[in-house]
XYZ file of C-alpha atoms in Angstrom:
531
model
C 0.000 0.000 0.000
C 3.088 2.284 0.535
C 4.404 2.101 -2.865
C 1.371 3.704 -4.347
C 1.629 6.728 -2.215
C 5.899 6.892 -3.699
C 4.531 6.719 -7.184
C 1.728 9.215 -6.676
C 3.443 11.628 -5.188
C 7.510 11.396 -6.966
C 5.505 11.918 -10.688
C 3.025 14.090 -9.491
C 5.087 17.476 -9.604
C 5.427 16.971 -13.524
C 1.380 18.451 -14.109
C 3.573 21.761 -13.601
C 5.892 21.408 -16.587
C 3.198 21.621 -19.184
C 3.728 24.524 -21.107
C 1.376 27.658 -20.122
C 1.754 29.000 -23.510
C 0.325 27.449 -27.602
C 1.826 25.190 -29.222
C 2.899 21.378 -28.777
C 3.288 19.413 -25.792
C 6.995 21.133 -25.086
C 7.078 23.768 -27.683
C 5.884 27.412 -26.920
C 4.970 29.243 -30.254
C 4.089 32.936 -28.599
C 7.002 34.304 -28.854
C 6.166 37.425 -30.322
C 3.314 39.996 -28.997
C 2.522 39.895 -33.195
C 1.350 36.493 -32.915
C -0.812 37.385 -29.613
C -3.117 39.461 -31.520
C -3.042 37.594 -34.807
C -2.126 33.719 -34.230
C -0.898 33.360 -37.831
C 2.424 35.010 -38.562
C 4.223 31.642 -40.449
C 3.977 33.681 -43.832
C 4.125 37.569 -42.428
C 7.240 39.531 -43.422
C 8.651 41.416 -40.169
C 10.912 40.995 -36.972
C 8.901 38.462 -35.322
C 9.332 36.381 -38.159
C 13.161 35.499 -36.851
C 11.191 32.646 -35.352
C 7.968 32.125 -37.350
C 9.119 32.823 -41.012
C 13.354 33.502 -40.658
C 13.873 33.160 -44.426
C 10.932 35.955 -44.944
C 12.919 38.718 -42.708
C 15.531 38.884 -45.815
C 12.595 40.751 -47.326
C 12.861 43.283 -44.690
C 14.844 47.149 -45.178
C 18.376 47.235 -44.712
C 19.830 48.014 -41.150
C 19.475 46.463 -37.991
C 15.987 45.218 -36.475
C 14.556 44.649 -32.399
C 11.975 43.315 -31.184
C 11.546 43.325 -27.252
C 8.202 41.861 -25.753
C 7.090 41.438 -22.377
C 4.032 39.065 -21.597
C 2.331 37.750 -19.037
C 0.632 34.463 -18.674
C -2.186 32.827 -15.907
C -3.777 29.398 -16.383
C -5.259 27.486 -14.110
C -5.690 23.343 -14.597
C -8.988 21.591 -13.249
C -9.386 17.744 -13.060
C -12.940 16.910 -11.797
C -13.005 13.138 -10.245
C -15.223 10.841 -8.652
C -14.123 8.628 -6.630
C -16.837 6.264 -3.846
C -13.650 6.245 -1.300
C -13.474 9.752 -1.326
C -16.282 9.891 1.181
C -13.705 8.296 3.472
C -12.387 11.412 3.435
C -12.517 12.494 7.332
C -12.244 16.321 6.504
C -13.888 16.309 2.964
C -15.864 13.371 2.596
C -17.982 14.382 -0.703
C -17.551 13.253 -4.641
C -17.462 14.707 -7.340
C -14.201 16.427 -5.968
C -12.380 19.353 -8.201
C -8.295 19.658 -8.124
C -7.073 22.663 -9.323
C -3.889 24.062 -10.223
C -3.010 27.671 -10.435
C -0.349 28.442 -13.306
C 1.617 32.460 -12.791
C 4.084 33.782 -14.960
C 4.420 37.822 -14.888
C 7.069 38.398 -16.606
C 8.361 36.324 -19.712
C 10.649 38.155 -22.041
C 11.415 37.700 -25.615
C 14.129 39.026 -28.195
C 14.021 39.249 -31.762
C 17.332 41.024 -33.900
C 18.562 40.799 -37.612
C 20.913 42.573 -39.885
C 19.996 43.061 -43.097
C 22.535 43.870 -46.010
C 22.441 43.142 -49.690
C 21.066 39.577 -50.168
C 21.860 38.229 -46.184
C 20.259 38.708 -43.016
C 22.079 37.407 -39.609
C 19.005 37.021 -37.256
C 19.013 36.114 -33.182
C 16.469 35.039 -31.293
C 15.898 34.797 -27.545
C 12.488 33.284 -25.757
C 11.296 30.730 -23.746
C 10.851 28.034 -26.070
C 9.152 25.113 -23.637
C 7.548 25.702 -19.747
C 7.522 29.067 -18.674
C 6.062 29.108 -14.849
C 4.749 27.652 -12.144
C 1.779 25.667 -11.449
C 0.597 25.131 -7.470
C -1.772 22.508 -6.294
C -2.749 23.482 -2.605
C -3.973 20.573 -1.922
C -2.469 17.809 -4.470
C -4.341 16.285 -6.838
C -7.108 13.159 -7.037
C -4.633 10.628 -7.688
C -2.704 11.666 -4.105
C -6.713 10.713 -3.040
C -7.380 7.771 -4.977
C -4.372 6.234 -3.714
C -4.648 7.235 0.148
C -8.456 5.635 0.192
C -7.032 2.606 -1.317
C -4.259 2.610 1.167
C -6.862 3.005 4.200
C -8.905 -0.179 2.395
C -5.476 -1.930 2.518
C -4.648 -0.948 5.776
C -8.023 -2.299 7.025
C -7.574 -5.413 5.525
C -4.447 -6.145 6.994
C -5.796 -5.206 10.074
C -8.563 -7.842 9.698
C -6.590 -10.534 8.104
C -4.103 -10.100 12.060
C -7.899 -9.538 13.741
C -9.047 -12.498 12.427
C -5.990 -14.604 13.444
C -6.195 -13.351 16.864
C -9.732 -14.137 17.987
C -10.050 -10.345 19.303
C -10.734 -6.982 18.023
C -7.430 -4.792 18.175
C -6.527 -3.263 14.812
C -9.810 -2.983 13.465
C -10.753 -1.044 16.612
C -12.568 2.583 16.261
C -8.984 3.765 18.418
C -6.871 2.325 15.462
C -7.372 1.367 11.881
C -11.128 0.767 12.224
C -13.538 -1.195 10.135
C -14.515 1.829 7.330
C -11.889 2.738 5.492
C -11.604 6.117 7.000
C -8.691 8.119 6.304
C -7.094 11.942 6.626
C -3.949 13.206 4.981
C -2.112 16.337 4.160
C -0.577 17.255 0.135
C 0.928 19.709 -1.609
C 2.709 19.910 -4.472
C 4.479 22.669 -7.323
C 6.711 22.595 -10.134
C 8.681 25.080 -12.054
C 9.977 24.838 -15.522
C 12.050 26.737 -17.896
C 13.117 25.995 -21.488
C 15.279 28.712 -22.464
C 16.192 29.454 -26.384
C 18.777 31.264 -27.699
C 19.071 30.870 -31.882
C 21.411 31.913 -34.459
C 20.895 31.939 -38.108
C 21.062 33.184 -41.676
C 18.845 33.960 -44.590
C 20.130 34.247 -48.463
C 17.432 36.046 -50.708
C 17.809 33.786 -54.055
C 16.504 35.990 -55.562
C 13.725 38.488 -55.564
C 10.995 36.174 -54.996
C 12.937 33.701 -53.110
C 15.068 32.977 -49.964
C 16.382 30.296 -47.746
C 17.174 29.956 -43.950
C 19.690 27.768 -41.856
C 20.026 28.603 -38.060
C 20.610 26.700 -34.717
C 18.703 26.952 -31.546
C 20.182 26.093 -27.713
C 18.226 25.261 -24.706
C 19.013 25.199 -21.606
C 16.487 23.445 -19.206
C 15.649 24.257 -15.981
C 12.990 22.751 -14.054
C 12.328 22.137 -9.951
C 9.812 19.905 -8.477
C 8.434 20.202 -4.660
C 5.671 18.102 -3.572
C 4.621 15.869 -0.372
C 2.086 13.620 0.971
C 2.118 13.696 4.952
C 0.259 13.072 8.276
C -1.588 9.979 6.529
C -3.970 8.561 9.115
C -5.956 5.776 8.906
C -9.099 5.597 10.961
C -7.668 6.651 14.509
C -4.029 5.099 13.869
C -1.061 7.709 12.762
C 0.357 5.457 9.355
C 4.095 6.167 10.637
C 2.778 4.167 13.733
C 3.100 0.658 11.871
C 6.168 1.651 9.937
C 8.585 3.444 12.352
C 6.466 4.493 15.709
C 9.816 6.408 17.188
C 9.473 9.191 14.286
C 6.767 10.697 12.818
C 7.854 11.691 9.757
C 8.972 7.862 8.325
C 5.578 7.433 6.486
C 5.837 10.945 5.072
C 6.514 11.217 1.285
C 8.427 13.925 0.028
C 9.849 15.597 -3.439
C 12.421 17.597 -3.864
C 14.373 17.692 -7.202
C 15.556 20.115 -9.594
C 16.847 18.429 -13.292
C 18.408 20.952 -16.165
C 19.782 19.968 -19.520
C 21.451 21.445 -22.788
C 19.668 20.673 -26.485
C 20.162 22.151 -29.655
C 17.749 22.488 -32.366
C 18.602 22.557 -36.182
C 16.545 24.928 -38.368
C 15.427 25.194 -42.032
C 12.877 27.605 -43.725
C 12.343 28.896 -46.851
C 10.174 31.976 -47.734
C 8.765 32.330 -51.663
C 7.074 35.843 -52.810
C 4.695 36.577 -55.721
C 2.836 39.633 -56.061
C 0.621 40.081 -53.330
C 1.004 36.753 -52.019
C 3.773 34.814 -49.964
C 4.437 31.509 -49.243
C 6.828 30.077 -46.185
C 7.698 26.656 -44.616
C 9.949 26.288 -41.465
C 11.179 22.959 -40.212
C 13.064 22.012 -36.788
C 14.396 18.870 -35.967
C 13.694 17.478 -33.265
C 15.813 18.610 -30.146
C 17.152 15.727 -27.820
C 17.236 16.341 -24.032
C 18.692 14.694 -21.318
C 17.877 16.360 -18.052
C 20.106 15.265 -15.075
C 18.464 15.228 -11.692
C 19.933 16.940 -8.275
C 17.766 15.196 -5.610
C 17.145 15.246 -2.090
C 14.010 12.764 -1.512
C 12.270 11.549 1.603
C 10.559 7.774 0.515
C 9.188 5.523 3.597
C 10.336 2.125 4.666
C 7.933 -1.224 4.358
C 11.460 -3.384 5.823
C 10.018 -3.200 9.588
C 6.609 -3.624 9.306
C 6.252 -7.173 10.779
C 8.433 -6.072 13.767
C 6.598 -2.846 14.208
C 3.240 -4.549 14.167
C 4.493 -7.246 16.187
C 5.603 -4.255 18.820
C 2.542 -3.053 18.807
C 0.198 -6.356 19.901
C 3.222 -6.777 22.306
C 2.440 -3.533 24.063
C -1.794 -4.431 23.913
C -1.473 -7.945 24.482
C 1.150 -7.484 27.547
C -1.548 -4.509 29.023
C -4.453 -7.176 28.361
C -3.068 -10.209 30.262
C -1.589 -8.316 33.396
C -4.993 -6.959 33.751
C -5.967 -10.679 33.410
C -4.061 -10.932 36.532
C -0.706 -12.343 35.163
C 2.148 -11.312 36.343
C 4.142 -8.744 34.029
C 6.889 -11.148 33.217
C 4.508 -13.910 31.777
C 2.136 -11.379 30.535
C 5.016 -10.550 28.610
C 6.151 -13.960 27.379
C 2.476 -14.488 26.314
C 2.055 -11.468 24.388
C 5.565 -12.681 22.584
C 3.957 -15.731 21.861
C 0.506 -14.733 20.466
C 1.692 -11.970 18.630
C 4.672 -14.503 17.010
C 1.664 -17.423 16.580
C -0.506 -14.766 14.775
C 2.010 -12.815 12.182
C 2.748 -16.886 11.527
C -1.068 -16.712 10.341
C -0.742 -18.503 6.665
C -3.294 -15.526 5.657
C -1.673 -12.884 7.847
C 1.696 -13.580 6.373
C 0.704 -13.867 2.585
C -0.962 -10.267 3.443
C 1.964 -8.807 4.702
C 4.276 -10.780 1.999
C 2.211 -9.379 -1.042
C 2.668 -5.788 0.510
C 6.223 -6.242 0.995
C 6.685 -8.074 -2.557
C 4.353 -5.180 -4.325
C 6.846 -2.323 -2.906
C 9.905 -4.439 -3.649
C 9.155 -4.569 -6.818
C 7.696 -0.811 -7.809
C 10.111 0.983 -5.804
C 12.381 1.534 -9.205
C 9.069 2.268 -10.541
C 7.809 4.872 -7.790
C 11.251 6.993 -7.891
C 12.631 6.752 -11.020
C 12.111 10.121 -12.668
C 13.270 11.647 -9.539
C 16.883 9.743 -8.609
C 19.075 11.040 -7.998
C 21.705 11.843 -10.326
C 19.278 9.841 -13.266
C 19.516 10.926 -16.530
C 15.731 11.399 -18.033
C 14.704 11.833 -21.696
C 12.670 15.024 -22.111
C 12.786 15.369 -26.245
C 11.177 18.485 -27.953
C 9.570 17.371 -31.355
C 10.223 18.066 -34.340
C 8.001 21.247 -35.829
C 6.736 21.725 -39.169
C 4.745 24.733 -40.171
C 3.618 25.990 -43.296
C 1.985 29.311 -43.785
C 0.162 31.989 -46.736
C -0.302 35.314 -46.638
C -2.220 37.358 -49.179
C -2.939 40.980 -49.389
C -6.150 41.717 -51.766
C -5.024 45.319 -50.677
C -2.382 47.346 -49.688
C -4.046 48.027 -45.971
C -5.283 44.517 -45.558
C -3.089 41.674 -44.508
C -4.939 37.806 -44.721
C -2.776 34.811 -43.227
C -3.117 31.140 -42.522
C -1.151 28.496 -41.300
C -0.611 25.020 -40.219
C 1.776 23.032 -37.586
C 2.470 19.273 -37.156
C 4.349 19.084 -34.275
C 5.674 15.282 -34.586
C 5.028 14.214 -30.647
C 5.060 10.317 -30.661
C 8.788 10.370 -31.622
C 9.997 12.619 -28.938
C 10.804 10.120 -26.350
C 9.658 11.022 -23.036
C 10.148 9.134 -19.674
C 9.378 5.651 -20.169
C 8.436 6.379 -23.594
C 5.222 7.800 -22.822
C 5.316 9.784 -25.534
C 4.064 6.125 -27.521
C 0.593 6.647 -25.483
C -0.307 9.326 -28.282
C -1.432 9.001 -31.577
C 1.337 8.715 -34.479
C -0.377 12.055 -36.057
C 1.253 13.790 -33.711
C -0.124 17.843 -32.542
C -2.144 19.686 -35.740
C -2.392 23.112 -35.282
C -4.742 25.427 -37.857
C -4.738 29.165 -37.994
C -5.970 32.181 -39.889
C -5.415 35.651 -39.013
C -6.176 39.026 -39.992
C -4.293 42.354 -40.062
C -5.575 46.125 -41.274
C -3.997 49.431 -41.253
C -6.645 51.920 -40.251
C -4.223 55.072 -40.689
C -0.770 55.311 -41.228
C -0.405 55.388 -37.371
C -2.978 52.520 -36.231
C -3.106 49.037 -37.155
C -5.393 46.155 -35.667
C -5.616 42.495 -36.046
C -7.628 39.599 -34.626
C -6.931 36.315 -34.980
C -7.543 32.060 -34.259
C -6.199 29.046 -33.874
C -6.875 25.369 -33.227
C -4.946 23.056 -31.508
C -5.704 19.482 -31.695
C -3.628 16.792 -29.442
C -3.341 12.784 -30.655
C -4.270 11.972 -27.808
C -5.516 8.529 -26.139
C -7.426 7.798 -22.479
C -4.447 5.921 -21.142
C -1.849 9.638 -21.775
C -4.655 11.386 -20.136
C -3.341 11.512 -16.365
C -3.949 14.570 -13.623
C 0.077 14.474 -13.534
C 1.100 15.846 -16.801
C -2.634 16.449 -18.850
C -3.360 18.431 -22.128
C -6.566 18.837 -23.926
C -7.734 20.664 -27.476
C -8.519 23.922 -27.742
C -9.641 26.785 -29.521
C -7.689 30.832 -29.082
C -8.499 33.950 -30.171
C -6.554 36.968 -29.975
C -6.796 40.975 -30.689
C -4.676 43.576 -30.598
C -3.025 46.714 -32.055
C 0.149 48.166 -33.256
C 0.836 52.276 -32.681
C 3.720 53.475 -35.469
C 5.334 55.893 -33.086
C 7.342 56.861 -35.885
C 8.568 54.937 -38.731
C 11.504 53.102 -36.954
C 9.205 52.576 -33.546
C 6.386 50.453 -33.452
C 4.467 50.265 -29.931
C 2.190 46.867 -30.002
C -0.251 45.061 -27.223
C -2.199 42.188 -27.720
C -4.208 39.894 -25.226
C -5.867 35.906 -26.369
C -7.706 33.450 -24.767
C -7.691 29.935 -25.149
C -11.108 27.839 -24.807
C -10.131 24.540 -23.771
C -12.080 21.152 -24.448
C -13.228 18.807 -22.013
C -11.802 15.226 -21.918
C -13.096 12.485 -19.735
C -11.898 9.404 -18.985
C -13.239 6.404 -16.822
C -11.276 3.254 -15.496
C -12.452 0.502 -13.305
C -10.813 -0.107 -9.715
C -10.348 -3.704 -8.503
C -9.931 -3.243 -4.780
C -10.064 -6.743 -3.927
C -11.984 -10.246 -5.435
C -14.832 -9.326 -6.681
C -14.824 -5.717 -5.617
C -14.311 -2.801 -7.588
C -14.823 1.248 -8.181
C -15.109 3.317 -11.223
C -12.507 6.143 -11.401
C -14.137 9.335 -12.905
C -11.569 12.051 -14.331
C -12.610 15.500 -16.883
C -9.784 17.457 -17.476
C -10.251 21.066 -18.817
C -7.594 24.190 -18.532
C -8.616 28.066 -18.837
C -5.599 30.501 -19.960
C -5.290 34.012 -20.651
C -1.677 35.631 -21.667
C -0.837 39.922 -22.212
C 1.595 41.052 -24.496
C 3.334 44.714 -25.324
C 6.592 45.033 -26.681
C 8.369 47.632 -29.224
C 10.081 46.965 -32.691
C 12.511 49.138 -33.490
C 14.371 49.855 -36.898
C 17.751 51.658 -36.720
């Protein structure tokens, strides 16, 4: 029953690293405040396209070009379940229950620069190109619940299977483990991730219609992951009571780890231009990452629990017979020898063996993301986007676009990443862009993201779902080398639900309710200036 709670709880800080921001599972795709109030840029000709159309930017003036944008992003991540056990729950006993998760990032800078002369432009690009936050959960999530009412069934069961042997109530008791199922706990957990990107390239106009790109992207990864799952009671009995009674903490579980890795990201684009039309495609390869955990990790024991439990019916069982009227020498060597006669129980000891057996076995399992010193796979896929743009008039600006972002190859802990569809991530987008004076321009824009994803990659520790965003904004032409621009979109997330059946024992089971859903909102300003 203690293994579950390890598992639970070491991979449950990992709902945080999902990306606040569109795009793909790891790939963040507002980079620019441009695509904030429009959502299509892949075939627009400006300074945000040094990341979503590089070989267009050749097309640009001569001179040097910035871009610096500030935005700000909040999302918050429910995941409704229904559990029966939950109304085990001593301080919350109701079902339906909703987890949420708060997501805050206030400041997230981005930097766009390129030097155009004669046919080249040298371009650099800074952003955050995966994560970008943190995400809190107050008080955990469902699966930290599922798995403490299981553990309070288990824990019940044990205590009936020693019960049983004895011939007397002492486990089962309303002062100890009880006969319900009850249970209380505390959780918490919050993660923190960071992808930074810092690219270098060049475009070569072909000609005057045409141009090609080649740059290279580095990441460096930074993530940190805090969680724990403490004070676990069952019924009336502290759980650190049957694993180490001398300290209270040694049924605690706790997370503490920080990974960080290096990646690097080959780039290709080309950009083709025909009256008032323009064509682009951009391709990155996928980025390999290897992110090297620093832990410091606090797992519980299952070694002692036979001498712990035999302790304990020591203690009742030497209190019981001296108030039999035994002296408290035999009392003792009594209790010593029912206690030894009932943990010999053929039922009591396959009980205790399975536990012991079902930890052995699941403790690689439980920690493994989180060792210390481990090396975990944590690949960005491989983007493909492909954009048009078309101007009917000079004022008017009409764009749409398209992503694949190639998930199922970018290998992910335990290859997770297989649990998705081979389609990988499509993303559809159209945008719009008008110049009401020479000073004011305003834009609007969509886009559609749609996962491959299956029921068994749906889990409350690291979720996405579809979704629909919309964004508006303007741009104020200070002059004509200073643009001032602010946007704001929202995304409308689906809902996905998934069910799965419980088998708690022979014959009895639960159904294991989950709809996931997200709400985000991100600001943007920033400044483009020409010199």
């Amino acid at each position: 029953m203690v293994n579950k709670f390890k598992t639970v709880c070491l991979t449950a800080a990992i709902a945080s690293s999902s990306a606040t921001f569109a795009g793909g599972l790891l790939t963040n795709t507002n980079q620019h405040v441009a695509f904030n109030r429009m959502m299509s840029r892949e075939a627009s000709i400006g300074i945000d396209g040094v990341y979503y159309n590089p070989a267009g930017v050749v097309f640009m003036g001569e001179g040097s070009h910035l871009a610096i944008n500030w935005q700000l992003a909040y999302q918050t991540r429910t995941i409704k379940n229904d559990y029966k056990l939950f109304t085990n729950n001593v301080n919350n006993p109701t079902t339906p229950r909703d987890f949420k998760g708060k997501a805050f990032a206030p400041v997230i800078p981005s930097f766009q620069y390129a030097y155009n002369k004669g046919r080249w432009s040298l371009q650099g690009n800074f952003a955050l190109t995966g994560g970008g936050g943190k995400c809190t959960f107050d008080n955990g999530l469902g699966s930290f619940e599922k798995i403490v009412g299981e553990t309070a069934m288990g824990a019940i069961g044990l205590a009936g299977a020693i019960d049983n042997a004895l011939g007397a109530e002492m486990f089962t008791s309303d002062q100890a483990f009880g006969k319900k199922g009850s249970y209380s706990f505390n959780s918490y957990m919050h993660g923190r991730q960071y992808y930074f990107g810092l690219s270098a390239g060049a475009a070569y106009k072909v000609n005057d219609n045409f141009s090609v790109y080649a740059g290279l992207r580095g990441i460096y990864a930074t993530c940190n992951y805090y969680g724990y799952v403490e004070d676990i009671k069952v019924g009336n009995m502290p759980l650190y009571q049957v694993l180490d009674p001398s300290k209270e903490n040694s049924a605690n579980i706790e997370l503490s780890c920080d990974q960080s890795g290096i990646g690097f990201t080959p780039i290709l684009a080309v950009d083709y231009k025909t009256g008032r039309w323009n064509f682009s495609a951009k391709y990155e390869f996928k980025t390999r990452m290897r992110l090297k955990n620093k832990s410091v990790n606090q797992l519980p024991s299952i070694g002692n629990l036979d001498d712990n439990l035999k302790n304990q019916m020591n203690k009742v069982l030497t209190a019981k017979f001296m108030q039999a009227g035994l002296p408290q020498e035999q009392a003792m060597i009594k209790a010593e020898q029912t206690s030894t006669a009932v943990l010999a129980n053929p039922t009591v000891v396959a009980t205790t063996a399975g536990l012991k057996q079902q930890f052995d076995s699941k403790i690689n399992e439980a920690i493994g993301e989180y060792a210390d010193g481990k090396k975990i796979a944590g690949d960005i896929p491989s983007l493909l986007t492909v954009g048009v743009g078309y101007s009917p008039i000079d004022e008017l600006h009409i764009n749409v676009g398209f992503h694949w972002f190639d998930d199922y190859n970018a290998t992910s802990y335990n290859n997770r990443n297989k649990l998705l569809k081979k389609r990988g991530t499509l993303e559809f987008n159209a945008g719009v862009e008008y110049d009401v004076t020479k000073k004011i321009t305003v834009s609007t824009g969509w886009q559609n993201t749609n996962y491959g994803l299956t029921d068994k990659y749906m889990d409350d520790k690291s979720f996405v779902v579809g979704s629909n965003s919309v964004g508006f904004g303007g741009v104020y032409h200070i002059t004509k080398k200073l643009d001032f621009s602010v946007a704001y979109f929202h995304t409308f997330y689906n809902h996905v639900k998934t069910s799965e059946t419980v088998t708690l024992a022979p014959g009895v089971s639960n159904t294991y309710n989950s709809d996931y859903t997200r709400n985000n909102n991100a600001f943007a300003a920033g400044v483009n200036i020409t010199f």
